[in-house]
CSV table of C-alpha atoms in Angstrom, one decimal:
chain,number,residue,atom,x,y,z
X,9,UNK,CA,-9.7,11.1,9.1
X,10,UNK,CA,-8.6,9.0,6.1
X,11,UNK,CA,-10.3,5.9,6.4
X,12,UNK,CA,-10.4,3.6,3.7
X,13,UNK,CA,-13.2,0.6,3.9
X,14,UNK,CA,-13.5,-2.5,1.7
X,15,UNK,CA,-15.9,-5.0,1.5
X,16,UNK,CA,-16.6,-7.7,1.3
X,17,UNK,CA,-13.2,-8.6,3.7
X,18,UNK,CA,-12.9,-12.5,2.4
X,19,UNK,CA,-14.7,-14.0,-0.3
X,20,UNK,CA,-14.9,-17.7,-1.4
X,21,UNK,CA,-16.4,-18.5,-4.7
X,22,UNK,CA,-16.0,-21.3,-7.4
X,23,UNK,CA,-14.4,-21.1,-10.5
X,24,UNK,CA,-16.4,-19.6,-13.3
X,25,UNK,CA,-18.3,-16.7,-10.7
X,26,UNK,CA,-17.1,-13.2,-11.1
X,27,UNK,CA,-17.0,-11.5,-7.6
X,28,UNK,CA,-16.9,-7.7,-7.1
X,29,UNK,CA,-15.1,-5.8,-3.9
X,30,UNK,CA,-15.7,-2.4,-2.8
X,31,UNK,CA,-13.5,0.7,-2.1
X,32,UNK,CA,-14.6,3.5,-0.3
X,33,UNK,CA,-13.1,6.1,1.3
X,34,UNK,CA,-15.3,7.5,4.1
X,35,UNK,CA,-14.4,10.7,5.3
X,36,UNK,CA,-12.6,12.5,2.3
X,37,UNK,CA,-13.2,12.5,-1.6
X,38,UNK,CA,-11.0,10.4,-3.7
X,39,UNK,CA,-10.8,11.3,-7.6
X,40,UNK,CA,-8.3,8.5,-8.1
X,41,UNK,CA,-8.2,5.5,-6.5
X,42,UNK,CA,-5.7,2.3,-7.0
X,43,UNK,CA,-6.2,-1.2,-6.5
X,44,UNK,CA,-3.0,-3.3,-6.0
X,45,UNK,CA,-2.5,-7.4,-5.4
X,46,UNK,CA,-0.1,-8.8,-2.6
X,47,UNK,CA,1.3,-12.5,-2.6
X,48,UNK,CA,2.3,-14.4,0.3
X,49,UNK,CA,5.5,-12.5,2.3
X,50,UNK,CA,5.7,-10.0,-1.1
X,51,UNK,CA,4.8,-6.2,-1.8
X,52,UNK,CA,2.6,-4.8,-3.5
X,53,UNK,CA,1.7,-5.2,-7.0
X,54,UNK,CA,-0.2,-1.9,-8.7
X,55,UNK,CA,-2.8,-3.9,-11.0
X,56,UNK,CA,-4.2,-0.2,-12.2
X,57,UNK,CA,-5.2,3.1,-10.8
X,58,UNK,CA,-8.8,4.0,-10.8
X,59,UNK,CA,-9.9,7.5,-12.4
X,60,UNK,CA,-13.3,9.2,-10.8
X,61,UNK,CA,-15.6,9.4,-14.2
X,62,UNK,CA,-13.1,8.0,-16.8
X,63,UNK,CA,-11.8,4.8,-17.5
X,64,UNK,CA,-9.2,3.0,-15.2
X,65,UNK,CA,-5.7,3.2,-16.4
X,66,UNK,CA,-4.0,-0.6,-16.0
X,67,UNK,CA,-0.9,-2.0,-16.0
X,68,UNK,CA,1.0,-3.9,-18.1
X,69,UNK,CA,0.3,-7.8,-18.2
X,70,UNK,CA,-3.1,-6.6,-15.9
X,71,UNK,CA,-6.1,-7.8,-18.4
X,72,UNK,CA,-8.6,-5.1,-18.1
X,73,UNK,CA,-11.2,-7.6,-19.4
X,74,UNK,CA,-10.7,-9.8,-16.4
X,75,UNK,CA,-10.2,-7.2,-14.2
X,76,UNK,CA,-13.0,-4.9,-14.2
X,77,UNK,CA,-13.1,-0.8,-12.6
X,78,UNK,CA,-15.6,1.0,-11.9
X,79,UNK,CA,-15.2,4.7,-10.2
X,80,UNK,CA,-19.1,6.4,-10.2
X,81,UNK,CA,-18.6,8.4,-7.3
X,82,UNK,CA,-15.7,10.6,-5.8
X,83,UNK,CA,-15.9,7.7,-2.8
X,84,UNK,CA,-16.4,4.4,-4.2
X,85,UNK,CA,-14.7,2.1,-7.0
X,86,UNK,CA,-15.2,-1.6,-7.5
X,87,UNK,CA,-13.0,-4.1,-8.7
X,88,UNK,CA,-14.8,-7.0,-10.3
X,89,UNK,CA,-13.1,-10.0,-11.1
X,90,UNK,CA,-14.8,-11.8,-13.5
X,91,UNK,CA,-14.9,-16.0,-14.4
X,92,UNK,CA,-12.6,-16.2,-11.5
X,93,UNK,CA,-10.0,-19.0,-12.2
X,94,UNK,CA,-8.2,-20.5,-8.9
X,95,UNK,CA,-5.0,-18.3,-10.7
X,96,UNK,CA,-6.8,-15.5,-9.0
X,97,UNK,CA,-7.0,-16.0,-5.5
X,98,UNK,CA,-4.7,-13.5,-3.3
X,99,UNK,CA,-5.1,-10.4,-1.2
X,100,UNK,CA,-6.8,-7.5,-3.2
X,101,UNK,CA,-6.5,-4.1,-1.7
X,102,UNK,CA,-7.6,-1.4,-2.6
X,103,UNK,CA,-6.3,2.4,-1.5
X,104,UNK,CA,-7.6,6.5,-2.1
X,105,UNK,CA,-5.9,9.9,-2.8
X,106,UNK,CA,-7.7,12.5,-1.0
X,107,UNK,CA,-8.1,14.8,-3.6
X,108,UNK,CA,-8.2,18.2,-1.8
X,109,UNK,CA,-4.4,16.7,0.5
X,110,UNK,CA,-1.0,15.8,-0.2
X,111,UNK,CA,0.4,13.4,-2.3
X,112,UNK,CA,-1.0,10.5,-0.3
X,113,UNK,CA,-2.6,7.1,-0.7
X,114,UNK,CA,-5.0,5.6,2.7
X,115,UNK,CA,-4.9,2.2,2.1
X,116,UNK,CA,-8.1,0.0,2.8
X,117,UNK,CA,-8.0,-3.2,5.0
X,118,UNK,CA,-7.7,-5.7,2.1
X,119,UNK,CA,-9.9,-8.4,0.5
X,120,UNK,CA,-8.9,-11.9,0.2
X,121,UNK,CA,-10.0,-13.6,-2.6
X,122,UNK,CA,-10.1,-17.6,-2.3
X,123,UNK,CA,-11.8,-19.6,-5.6
X,124,UNK,CA,-11.9,-23.2,-5.4
F,26,UNK,CA,6.4,-1.5,-10.4
F,27,UNK,CA,9.8,-0.7,-10.0
F,28,UNK,CA,11.1,-1.5,-6.6
F,29,UNK,CA,12.8,0.9,-4.0
F,30,UNK,CA,15.7,-0.5,-2.4
F,31,UNK,CA,15.1,-1.4,0.9
F,32,UNK,CA,17.2,-2.7,4.1
F,33,UNK,CA,17.6,-4.5,6.1
F,34,UNK,CA,15.2,-7.4,4.8
F,35,UNK,CA,14.3,-8.7,8.4
F,36,UNK,CA,15.6,-7.2,11.7
F,37,UNK,CA,15.0,-9.2,15.0
F,38,UNK,CA,15.5,-6.7,18.3
F,39,UNK,CA,14.9,-7.7,21.8
F,40,UNK,CA,12.1,-5.3,23.4
F,41,UNK,CA,13.7,-2.0,24.6
F,42,UNK,CA,15.8,-1.5,21.2
F,43,UNK,CA,16.1,1.1,18.5
F,44,UNK,CA,15.5,-0.3,15.3
F,45,UNK,CA,16.5,1.6,11.9
F,46,UNK,CA,15.8,1.1,8.4
F,47,UNK,CA,16.3,3.2,5.0
F,48,UNK,CA,15.5,3.1,1.5
F,49,UNK,CA,17.0,4.6,-1.7
F,50,UNK,CA,16.3,5.0,-5.2
F,51,UNK,CA,17.8,5.9,-8.7
F,52,UNK,CA,14.6,8.3,-8.4
F,53,UNK,CA,13.6,11.6,-7.2
F,54,UNK,CA,10.7,11.8,-5.5
F,55,UNK,CA,8.3,14.6,-4.2
F,56,UNK,CA,6.8,12.4,-1.5
F,57,UNK,CA,8.3,9.9,0.6
F,58,UNK,CA,6.1,7.9,2.9
F,59,UNK,CA,6.5,4.4,5.5
F,60,UNK,CA,3.5,2.4,6.3
F,61,UNK,CA,3.3,-1.2,8.8
F,62,UNK,CA,1.4,-3.5,7.7
F,63,UNK,CA,0.4,-6.7,9.7
F,64,UNK,CA,-0.6,-10.2,8.9
F,65,UNK,CA,-3.8,-9.8,6.8
F,66,UNK,CA,-4.6,-6.3,7.4
F,67,UNK,CA,-3.8,-3.4,4.9
F,68,UNK,CA,-0.8,-1.1,5.1
F,69,UNK,CA,-1.1,1.8,7.8
F,70,UNK,CA,0.1,4.8,6.9
F,71,UNK,CA,3.1,5.6,10.0
F,72,UNK,CA,4.6,9.0,8.4
F,73,UNK,CA,4.3,11.1,5.3
F,74,UNK,CA,7.2,13.2,3.9
F,75,UNK,CA,6.9,16.5,1.6
F,76,UNK,CA,10.2,18.3,1.4
F,77,UNK,CA,13.8,17.5,1.7
F,78,UNK,CA,15.4,17.6,4.0
F,79,UNK,CA,12.3,17.5,6.6
F,80,UNK,CA,12.6,14.8,10.0
F,81,UNK,CA,9.2,14.1,11.2
F,82,UNK,CA,8.1,12.1,14.5
F,83,UNK,CA,4.7,10.7,15.1
F,84,UNK,CA,5.6,9.1,18.9
F,85,UNK,CA,8.5,6.5,18.8
F,86,UNK,CA,8.9,7.0,14.9
F,87,UNK,CA,10.8,9.6,13.2
F,88,UNK,CA,11.8,9.4,9.8
F,89,UNK,CA,13.4,11.6,7.5
F,90,UNK,CA,12.9,12.9,3.8
F,91,UNK,CA,17.2,12.9,2.2
F,92,UNK,CA,18.1,15.9,1.0
F,93,UNK,CA,18.7,14.4,-2.6
F,94,UNK,CA,15.2,13.0,-2.7
F,95,UNK,CA,16.4,9.8,-3.4
F,96,UNK,CA,16.1,8.5,0.0
F,97,UNK,CA,14.5,8.2,3.2
F,98,UNK,CA,15.2,6.3,6.6
F,99,UNK,CA,12.9,5.1,9.3
F,100,UNK,CA,13.6,4.9,13.0
F,101,UNK,CA,11.6,3.2,16.0
F,102,UNK,CA,13.1,3.9,19.3
F,103,UNK,CA,12.4,1.5,22.3
F,104,UNK,CA,10.9,-0.9,20.5
F,105,UNK,CA,7.3,-3.2,22.0
F,106,UNK,CA,6.4,-6.3,21.0
F,107,UNK,CA,3.5,-4.4,18.9
F,108,UNK,CA,5.9,-3.0,16.8
F,109,UNK,CA,5.8,-6.4,15.0
F,110,UNK,CA,5.1,-6.2,11.2
F,111,UNK,CA,6.6,-5.1,8.0
F,112,UNK,CA,7.2,-1.5,7.4
F,113,UNK,CA,7.4,-0.5,3.8
F,114,UNK,CA,8.9,2.6,2.5
F,115,UNK,CA,7.0,4.2,-0.6
F,116,UNK,CA,8.1,7.2,-2.9
F,117,UNK,CA,5.5,9.3,-5.5
F,118,UNK,CA,5.7,12.2,-7.5
F,119,UNK,CA,2.2,12.7,-7.3
F,120,UNK,CA,1.2,9.4,-9.5
F,121,UNK,CA,2.1,5.6,-8.6
F,122,UNK,CA,3.6,5.0,-5.2
F,123,UNK,CA,6.9,2.6,-6.1
F,124,UNK,CA,7.4,0.3,-2.9
F,125,UNK,CA,10.4,-1.5,-1.2
F,126,UNK,CA,10.6,-4.6,-0.5
F,127,UNK,CA,9.7,-4.4,3.1
F,128,UNK,CA,11.5,-4.8,6.4
F,129,UNK,CA,10.1,-7.6,8.7
F,130,UNK,CA,10.6,-6.4,12.1
F,131,UNK,CA,10.1,-9.4,14.9
F,132,UNK,CA,10.6,-8.0,18.6
F,133,UNK,CA,11.5,-10.4,21.4
F,134,UNK,CA,10.8,-9.4,25.0
């Protein structure tokens, strides 16, 4: 149980285009999901908290207009990187908390974004 | 977010040896979590701890939630080559996770 999927697993795009990443909780409902960014050989950096049915909460320094988050259902959150630039290239990982379970986050497999 | 103090930063061990790592924090947590991350993958939950003093095992893994609620340790017994990876601790109090910097484990035959 407690499986989280992400799609796509890797994406290459041209500078200036937008990229959407999906995060799904497959066997549980998640009112709260989280989006992280991870640089090589570093720990995970929280970007934003995604709340079902309401606006996401962004961490300091994360541009909400650049990283659009939508949490339209209890099993799906999306992160859209708008007008992507090479510096946005990174490993993006989502996590989900089971709404009916204990305080535990389950992570997706990650999405490798490369912006040319 | 704020990082926990996780040590050691890396470990080079021989197959069959035991591994110990720990995390400390200045903050109290309600939950301690231990994850393993392989290259190019997301973190996988190994053990979750929900009560101070709790000692939990998952196969060759054992973790404890410190009595003060400010620390936790993870032990791996009789290491095998597939134990290679980065292990992260994380603390939570029904909010954002706070992560340790990770412990890189390398197992040599």
